[in-house]
mmCIF file of C-alpha atoms in Angstrom:
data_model
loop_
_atom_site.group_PDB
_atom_site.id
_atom_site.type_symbol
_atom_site.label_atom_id
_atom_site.label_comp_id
_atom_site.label_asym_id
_atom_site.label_seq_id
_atom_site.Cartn_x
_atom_site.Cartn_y
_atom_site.Cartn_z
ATOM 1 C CA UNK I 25 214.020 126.336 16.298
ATOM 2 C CA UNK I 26 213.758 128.413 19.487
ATOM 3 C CA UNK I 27 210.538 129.654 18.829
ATOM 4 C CA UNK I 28 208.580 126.594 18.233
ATOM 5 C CA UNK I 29 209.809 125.557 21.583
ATOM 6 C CA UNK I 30 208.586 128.742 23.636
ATOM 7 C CA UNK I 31 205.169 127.584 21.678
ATOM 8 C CA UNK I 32 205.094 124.234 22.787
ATOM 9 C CA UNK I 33 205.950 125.354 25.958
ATOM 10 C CA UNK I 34 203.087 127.999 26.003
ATOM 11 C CA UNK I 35 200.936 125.812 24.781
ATOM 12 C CA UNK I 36 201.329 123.051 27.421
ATOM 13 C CA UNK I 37 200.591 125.272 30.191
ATOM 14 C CA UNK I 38 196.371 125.562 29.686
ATOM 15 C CA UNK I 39 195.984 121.994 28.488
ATOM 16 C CA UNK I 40 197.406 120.500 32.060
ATOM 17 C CA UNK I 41 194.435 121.311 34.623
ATOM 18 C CA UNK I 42 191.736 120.486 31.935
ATOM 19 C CA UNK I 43 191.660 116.579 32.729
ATOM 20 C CA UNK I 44 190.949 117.722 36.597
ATOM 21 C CA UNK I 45 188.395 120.289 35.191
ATOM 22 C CA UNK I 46 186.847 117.694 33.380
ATOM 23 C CA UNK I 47 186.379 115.574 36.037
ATOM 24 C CA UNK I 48 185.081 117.918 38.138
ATOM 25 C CA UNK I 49 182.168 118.827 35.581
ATOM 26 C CA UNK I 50 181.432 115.072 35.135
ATOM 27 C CA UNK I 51 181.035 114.155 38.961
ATOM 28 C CA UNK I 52 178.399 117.214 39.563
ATOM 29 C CA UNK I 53 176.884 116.278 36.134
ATOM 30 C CA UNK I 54 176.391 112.266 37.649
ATOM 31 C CA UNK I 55 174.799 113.883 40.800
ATOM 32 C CA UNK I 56 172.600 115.999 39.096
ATOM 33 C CA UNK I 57 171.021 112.744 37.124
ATOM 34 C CA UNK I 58 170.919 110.503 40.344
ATOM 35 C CA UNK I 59 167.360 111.922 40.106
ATOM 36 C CA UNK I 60 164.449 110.268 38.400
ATOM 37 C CA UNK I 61 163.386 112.547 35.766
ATOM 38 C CA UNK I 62 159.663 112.536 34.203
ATOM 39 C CA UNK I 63 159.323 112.170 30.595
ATOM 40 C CA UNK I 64 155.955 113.278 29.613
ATOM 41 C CA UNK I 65 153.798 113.607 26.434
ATOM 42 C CA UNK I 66 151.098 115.213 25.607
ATOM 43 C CA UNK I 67 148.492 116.334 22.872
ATOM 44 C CA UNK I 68 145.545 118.219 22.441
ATOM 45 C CA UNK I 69 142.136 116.556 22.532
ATOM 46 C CA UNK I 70 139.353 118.592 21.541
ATOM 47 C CA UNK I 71 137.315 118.775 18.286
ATOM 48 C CA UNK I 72 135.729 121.525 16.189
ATOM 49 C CA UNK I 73 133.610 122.597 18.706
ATOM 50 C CA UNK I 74 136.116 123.150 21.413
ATOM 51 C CA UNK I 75 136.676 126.472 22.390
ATOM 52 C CA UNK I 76 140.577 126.353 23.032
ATOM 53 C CA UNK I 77 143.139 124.123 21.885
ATOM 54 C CA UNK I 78 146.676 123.632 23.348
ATOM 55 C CA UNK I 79 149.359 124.255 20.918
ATOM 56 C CA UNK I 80 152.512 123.938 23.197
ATOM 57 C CA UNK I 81 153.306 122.892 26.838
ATOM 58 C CA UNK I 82 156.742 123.810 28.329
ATOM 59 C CA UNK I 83 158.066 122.346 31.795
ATOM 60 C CA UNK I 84 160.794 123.531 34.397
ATOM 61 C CA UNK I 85 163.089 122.023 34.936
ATOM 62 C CA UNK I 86 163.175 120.093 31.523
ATOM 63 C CA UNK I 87 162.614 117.350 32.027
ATOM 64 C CA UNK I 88 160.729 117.192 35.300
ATOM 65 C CA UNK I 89 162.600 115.735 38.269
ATOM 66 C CA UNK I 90 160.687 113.449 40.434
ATOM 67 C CA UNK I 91 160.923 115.351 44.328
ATOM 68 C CA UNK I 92 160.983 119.077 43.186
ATOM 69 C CA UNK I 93 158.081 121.011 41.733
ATOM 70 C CA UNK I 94 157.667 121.725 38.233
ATOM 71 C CA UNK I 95 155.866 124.357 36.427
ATOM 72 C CA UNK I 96 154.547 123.393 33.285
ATOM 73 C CA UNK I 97 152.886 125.726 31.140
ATOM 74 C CA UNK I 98 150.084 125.377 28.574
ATOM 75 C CA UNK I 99 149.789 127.713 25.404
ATOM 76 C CA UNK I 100 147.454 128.263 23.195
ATOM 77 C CA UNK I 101 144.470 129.671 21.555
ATOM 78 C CA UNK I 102 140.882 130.490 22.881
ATOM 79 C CA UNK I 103 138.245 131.713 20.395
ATOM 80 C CA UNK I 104 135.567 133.205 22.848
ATOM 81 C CA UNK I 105 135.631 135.310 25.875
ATOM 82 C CA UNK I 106 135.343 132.879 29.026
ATOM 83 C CA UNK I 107 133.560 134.474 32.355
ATOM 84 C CA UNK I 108 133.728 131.567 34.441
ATOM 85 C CA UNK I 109 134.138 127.674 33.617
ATOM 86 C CA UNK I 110 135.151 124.707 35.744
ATOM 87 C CA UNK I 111 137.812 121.919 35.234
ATOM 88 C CA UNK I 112 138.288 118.362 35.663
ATOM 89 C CA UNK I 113 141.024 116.485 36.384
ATOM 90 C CA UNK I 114 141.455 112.666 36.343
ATOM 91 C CA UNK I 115 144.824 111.006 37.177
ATOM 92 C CA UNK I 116 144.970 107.566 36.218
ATOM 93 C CA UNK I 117 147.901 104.977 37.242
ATOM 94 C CA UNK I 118 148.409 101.193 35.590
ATOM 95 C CA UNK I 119 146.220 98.501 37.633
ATOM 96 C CA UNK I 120 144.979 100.375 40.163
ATOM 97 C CA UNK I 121 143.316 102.820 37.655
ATOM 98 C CA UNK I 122 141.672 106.101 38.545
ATOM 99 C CA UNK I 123 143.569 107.396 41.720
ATOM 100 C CA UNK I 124 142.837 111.339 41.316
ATOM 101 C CA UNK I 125 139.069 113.145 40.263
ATOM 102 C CA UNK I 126 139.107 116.788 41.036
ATOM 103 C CA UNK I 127 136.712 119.569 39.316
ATOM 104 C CA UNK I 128 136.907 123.254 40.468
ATOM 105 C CA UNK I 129 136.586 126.811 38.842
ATOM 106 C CA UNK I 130 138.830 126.943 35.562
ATOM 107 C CA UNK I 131 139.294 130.813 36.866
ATOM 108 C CA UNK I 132 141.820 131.526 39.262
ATOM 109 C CA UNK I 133 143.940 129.508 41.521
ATOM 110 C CA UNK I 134 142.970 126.169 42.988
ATOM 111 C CA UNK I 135 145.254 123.178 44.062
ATOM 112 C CA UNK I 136 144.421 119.186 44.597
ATOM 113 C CA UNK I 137 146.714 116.186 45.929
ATOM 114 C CA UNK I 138 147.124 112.743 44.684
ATOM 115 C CA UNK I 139 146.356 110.176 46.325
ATOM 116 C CA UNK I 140 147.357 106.691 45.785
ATOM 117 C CA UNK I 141 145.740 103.921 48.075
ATOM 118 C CA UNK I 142 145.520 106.142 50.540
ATOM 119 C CA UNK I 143 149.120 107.642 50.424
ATOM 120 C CA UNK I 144 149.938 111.245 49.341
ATOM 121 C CA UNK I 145 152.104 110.781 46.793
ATOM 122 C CA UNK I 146 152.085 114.687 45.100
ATOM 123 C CA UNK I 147 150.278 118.124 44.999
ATOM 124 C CA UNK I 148 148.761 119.860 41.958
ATOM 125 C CA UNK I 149 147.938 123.383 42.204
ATOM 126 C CA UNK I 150 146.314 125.328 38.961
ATOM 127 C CA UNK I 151 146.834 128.725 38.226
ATOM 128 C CA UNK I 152 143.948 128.828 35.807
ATOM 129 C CA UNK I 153 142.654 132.166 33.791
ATOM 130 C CA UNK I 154 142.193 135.527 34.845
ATOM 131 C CA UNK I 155 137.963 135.791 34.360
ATOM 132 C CA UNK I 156 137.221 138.047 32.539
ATOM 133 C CA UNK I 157 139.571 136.275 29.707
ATOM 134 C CA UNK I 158 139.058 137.618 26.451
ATOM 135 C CA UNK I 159 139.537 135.711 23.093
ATOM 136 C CA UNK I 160 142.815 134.982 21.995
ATOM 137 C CA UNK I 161 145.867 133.473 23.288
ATOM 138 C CA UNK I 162 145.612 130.903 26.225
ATOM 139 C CA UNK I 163 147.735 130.201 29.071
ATOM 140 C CA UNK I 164 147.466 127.551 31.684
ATOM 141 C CA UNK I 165 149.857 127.181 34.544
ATOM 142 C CA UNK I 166 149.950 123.916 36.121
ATOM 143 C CA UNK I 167 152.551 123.347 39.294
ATOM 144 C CA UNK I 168 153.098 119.781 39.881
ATOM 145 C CA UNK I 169 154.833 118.344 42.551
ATOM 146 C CA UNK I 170 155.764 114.187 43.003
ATOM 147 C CA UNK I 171 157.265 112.634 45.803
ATOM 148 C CA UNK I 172 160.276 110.670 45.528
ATOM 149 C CA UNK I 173 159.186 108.196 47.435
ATOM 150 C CA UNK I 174 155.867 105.949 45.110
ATOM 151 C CA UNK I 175 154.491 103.170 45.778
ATOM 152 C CA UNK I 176 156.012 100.263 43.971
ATOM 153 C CA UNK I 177 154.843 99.899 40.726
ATOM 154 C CA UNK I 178 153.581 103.161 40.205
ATOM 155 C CA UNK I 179 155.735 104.453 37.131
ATOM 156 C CA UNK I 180 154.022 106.111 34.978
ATOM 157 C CA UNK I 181 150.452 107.824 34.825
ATOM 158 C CA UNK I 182 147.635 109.375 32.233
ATOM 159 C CA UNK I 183 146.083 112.664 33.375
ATOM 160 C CA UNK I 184 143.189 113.617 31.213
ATOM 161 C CA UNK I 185 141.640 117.405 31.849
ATOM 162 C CA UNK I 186 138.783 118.700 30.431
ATOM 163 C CA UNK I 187 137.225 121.990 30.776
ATOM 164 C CA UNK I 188 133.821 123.610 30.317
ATOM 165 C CA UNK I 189 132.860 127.338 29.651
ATOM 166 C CA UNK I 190 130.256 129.412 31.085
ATOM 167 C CA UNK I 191 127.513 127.910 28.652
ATOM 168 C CA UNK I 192 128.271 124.700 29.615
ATOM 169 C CA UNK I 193 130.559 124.438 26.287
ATOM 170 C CA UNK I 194 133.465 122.517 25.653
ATOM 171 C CA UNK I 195 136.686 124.563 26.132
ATOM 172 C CA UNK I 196 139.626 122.800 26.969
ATOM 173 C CA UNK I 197 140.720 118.474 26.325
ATOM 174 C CA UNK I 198 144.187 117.660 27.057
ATOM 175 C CA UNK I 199 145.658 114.205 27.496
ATOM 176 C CA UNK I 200 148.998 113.954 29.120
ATOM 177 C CA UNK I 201 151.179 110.603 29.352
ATOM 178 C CA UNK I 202 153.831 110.894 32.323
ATOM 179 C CA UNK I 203 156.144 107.872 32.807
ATOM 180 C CA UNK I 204 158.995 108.033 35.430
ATOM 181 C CA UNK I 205 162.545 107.491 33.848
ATOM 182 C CA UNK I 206 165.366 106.173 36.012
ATOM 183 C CA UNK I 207 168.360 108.419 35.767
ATOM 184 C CA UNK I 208 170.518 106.057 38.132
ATOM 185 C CA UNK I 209 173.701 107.151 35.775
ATOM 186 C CA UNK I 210 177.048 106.628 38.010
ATOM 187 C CA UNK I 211 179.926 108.523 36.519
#
């Protein structure tokens, strides 16, 4: 009988601080999702005759938190060499309609802001492809950053991009869907 009572009493010893441990983990978890997080989706819109589709789009942090930048990544595939190109954004929010329409060289690095009725409510800067890009795999680098502080109403927005190649060819449609999700859990 003695030594099932040197095990319970073992055994009691790790199982008291866990409650406080617990706790602990839960209060910096209930900070961490104070913060509005952006749910986004997106897919690929080109045809046949598009030079490079999107096949996968990553984000960090995932999910997106509304007042810190996030990098989200485009993969995918590009069947032709591209020497130069240019892109075109539009950013589109519910009544108002089109808030953002910015074209610049799909090559290299190049950065916008969004506006909305007059207020800057986020920066977007592309880290577009290396020119010369050869055929094969392609990567887009997108940094976006929105303020915490939007005008009311403004929850959710479509951003449509389209890109052309050096021949004046189609060679990059992506839709994206971005909607604001309130995180407001209290623990």
């Amino acid at each position: 009988g003695m030594s099932v009572a040197i095990w319970l009493k073992f055994r009691s010893i790790p199982t008291e601080p866990a409650p406080r441990s617990t706790m602990r983990v839960l209060s910096v978890f209930g900070v961490v999702c104070l913060g509005k997080t952006i749910s986004f989706t997106w897919k690929d819109c080109g045809d046949s005759s598009t030079h490079g589709h999107v096949t996968g789009v990553t984000t960090k942090p995932d999910p997106p938190v509304l007042g810190t930048t996030t990098a989200i990544t485009g993969t995918g595939t590009l069947d032709e060499g591209v020497s130069s190109g240019t892109y075109n954004v539009d950013v589109s929010v519910p009544v108002i309609g089109k808030v953002v329409s910015h074209s610049d060289s799909i090559c290299g690095d190049s950065s916008f802001d969004i506006k909305v009725l007059g207020v800057n409510v986020g920066k977007v800067s592309i880290h577009g492809l290396s020119c010369p890009a050869a055929a094969g795999t392609l990567n887009l680098e997108i940094d976006a950053l929105l303020n915490d502080k939007l005008p009311a109403g403004i929850g959710q927005a479509t951003i449509a991009m389209t890109a052309t190649d050096q021949s004046n060819g189609k060679l990059v449609c992506m839709n994206v869907e971005a909607k604001i999700e309130n995180g407001d859990i209290v623990v």
